[in-house]
Every structure is written in C-alpha cells, then in structure tokens.
C-alpha cells in the first residue's frame, strides 16, 4: 500500500493532533552523489545544458515544480549562458528543497476532494445529492481508472494488486469500497 500511496503523492504521517500532513521533505542526496549524476549529463565538462536542469534533478529524486524550473532557466539565461555549473546546480537543488520544506498538504482534505471528484465525474451525482446524502463508498473500478491516469502512472499489475488489497482489507460491497477504509489502507 505504501508504494501505491507513493504513486499518488508523497508519503504522509499522522500527527498527534490527528491531522494529515505531508511527510517532511526528502533530504538532498550528498554532494558526491549529486556530482556523479551531474557529470553523467556534463559530457564536455562545461556544465549541463540549461534545459536539462529538471532532468538531472529528477534523476536525483529531487522534485521541482515546473514554475521553479522555469525560474532557474530564466536565471541561467539572464547570465547569457547555455550551461549551468555544478555549484549553480547545487544552489538550485537547495532552493527546491527549501521550497518543498515549506509546503504542507492537508491529505484528509485532498482525499475528500478526490472522493467528491469521483462521485461527480464517475457516479454523475449532483452537488446537492452529494451534500444531502453523501455516499460512504466509491467504485473500485473508478479508483483504478483514476490511479491509472494521474501522477506517476500505475501499471495494470499494480492496479490489480491494489484492488486485491482493497477487497481483502476494506469493507466492500457490489464492487464499491468504503472510502474511509481505502484512505486507512493507503496510510499503512
């Protein structure tokens, strides 16, 4: 289940105050590892191409938003260069970590938003129907469809394994799963 949650978002932790929050930002790889990966892309010894900043970061497991990557590219272009040195790259990586560390995600709210989206899009329920009589469950097939299409795509085998885990560990009925049970399963 943890690997499946990773496909959705970063892992989560339950705080003593019982609110869902994103886990702390991942630590940056050490500089030696960063330099090793950087050199794989720096074939000529002149730095990496500006357009490769995101690729190298992702290779190191550093998540940078498209907005932040564009900001880095704009800064590099302003210095009238087409390449970024290792020290500049490390600076960008540290900024990504600092940017990521300041973000907290209310997972409970995000998951409820996902549930509402499923009920509106797949079950074709109106906002009034959802508000007046909110269903406690969603179709397992709808979850599989959604998870196959968003974020890091899940393979058919992963989706089948998830459905099997849902059926084994959650309250299910007629191909539907209790959404609260599904959330608890994803948090394990």
mmCIF file of N, CA and C in Angstrom, residues 4 144 154-167:
data_model
loop_
_atom_site.group_PDB
_atom_site.id
_atom_site.type_symbol
_atom_site.label_atom_id
_atom_site.label_comp_id
_atom_site.label_asym_id
_atom_site.label_seq_id
_atom_site.Cartn_x
_atom_site.Cartn_y
_atom_site.Cartn_z
ATOM 1 N N UNK A 4 1.867 2.202 -3.405
ATOM 2 C CA UNK A 4 0.729 2.767 -4.135
ATOM 3 C C UNK A 4 0.524 4.212 -3.727
ATOM 4 N N UNK A 144 -9.371 2.579 -9.692
ATOM 5 C CA UNK A 144 -8.357 2.029 -10.598
ATOM 6 C C UNK A 144 -8.174 2.934 -11.812
ATOM 7 N N UNK A 154 0.305 4.042 -12.724
ATOM 8 C CA UNK A 154 0.398 2.712 -12.139
ATOM 9 C C UNK A 154 0.206 1.672 -13.241
ATOM 10 N N UNK A 155 0.952 0.592 -13.139
ATOM 11 C CA UNK A 155 0.815 -0.482 -14.118
ATOM 12 C C UNK A 155 -0.457 -1.271 -13.822
ATOM 13 N N UNK A 156 -0.878 -2.067 -14.778
ATOM 14 C CA UNK A 156 -2.069 -2.903 -14.595
ATOM 15 C C UNK A 156 -1.859 -3.870 -13.435
ATOM 16 N N UNK A 157 -0.637 -4.405 -13.281
ATOM 17 C CA UNK A 157 -0.341 -5.320 -12.178
ATOM 18 C C UNK A 157 -0.477 -4.603 -10.836
ATOM 19 N N UNK A 158 0.029 -3.361 -10.747
ATOM 20 C CA UNK A 158 -0.089 -2.599 -9.505
ATOM 21 C C UNK A 158 -1.550 -2.296 -9.187
ATOM 22 N N UNK A 159 -2.324 -1.972 -10.208
ATOM 23 C CA UNK A 159 -3.747 -1.696 -10.010
ATOM 24 C C UNK A 159 -4.484 -2.946 -9.539
ATOM 25 N N UNK A 160 -4.169 -4.087 -10.129
ATOM 26 C CA UNK A 160 -4.800 -5.338 -9.722
ATOM 27 C C UNK A 160 -4.424 -5.701 -8.284
ATOM 28 N N UNK A 161 -3.150 -5.458 -7.922
ATOM 29 C CA UNK A 161 -2.706 -5.723 -6.556
ATOM 30 C C UNK A 161 -3.433 -4.807 -5.574
ATOM 31 N N UNK A 162 -3.596 -3.537 -5.948
ATOM 32 C CA UNK A 162 -4.306 -2.596 -5.099
ATOM 33 C C UNK A 162 -5.753 -3.052 -4.916
ATOM 34 N N UNK A 163 -6.431 -3.448 -5.994
ATOM 35 C CA UNK A 163 -7.821 -3.897 -5.907
ATOM 36 C C UNK A 163 -7.927 -5.133 -5.008
ATOM 37 N N UNK A 164 -6.958 -6.030 -5.116
ATOM 38 C CA UNK A 164 -6.937 -7.225 -4.276
ATOM 39 C C UNK A 164 -6.782 -6.835 -2.803
ATOM 40 N N UNK A 165 -5.874 -5.880 -2.509
ATOM 41 C CA UNK A 165 -5.689 -5.396 -1.143
ATOM 42 C C UNK A 165 -6.946 -4.717 -0.618
ATOM 43 N N UNK A 166 -7.612 -3.961 -1.473
ATOM 44 C CA UNK A 166 -8.858 -3.290 -1.069
ATOM 45 C C UNK A 166 -9.893 -4.329 -0.676
ATOM 46 N N UNK A 167 -10.064 -5.345 -1.516
ATOM 47 C CA UNK A 167 -11.075 -6.375 -1.237
ATOM 48 C C UNK A 167 -10.753 -7.165 0.027
#
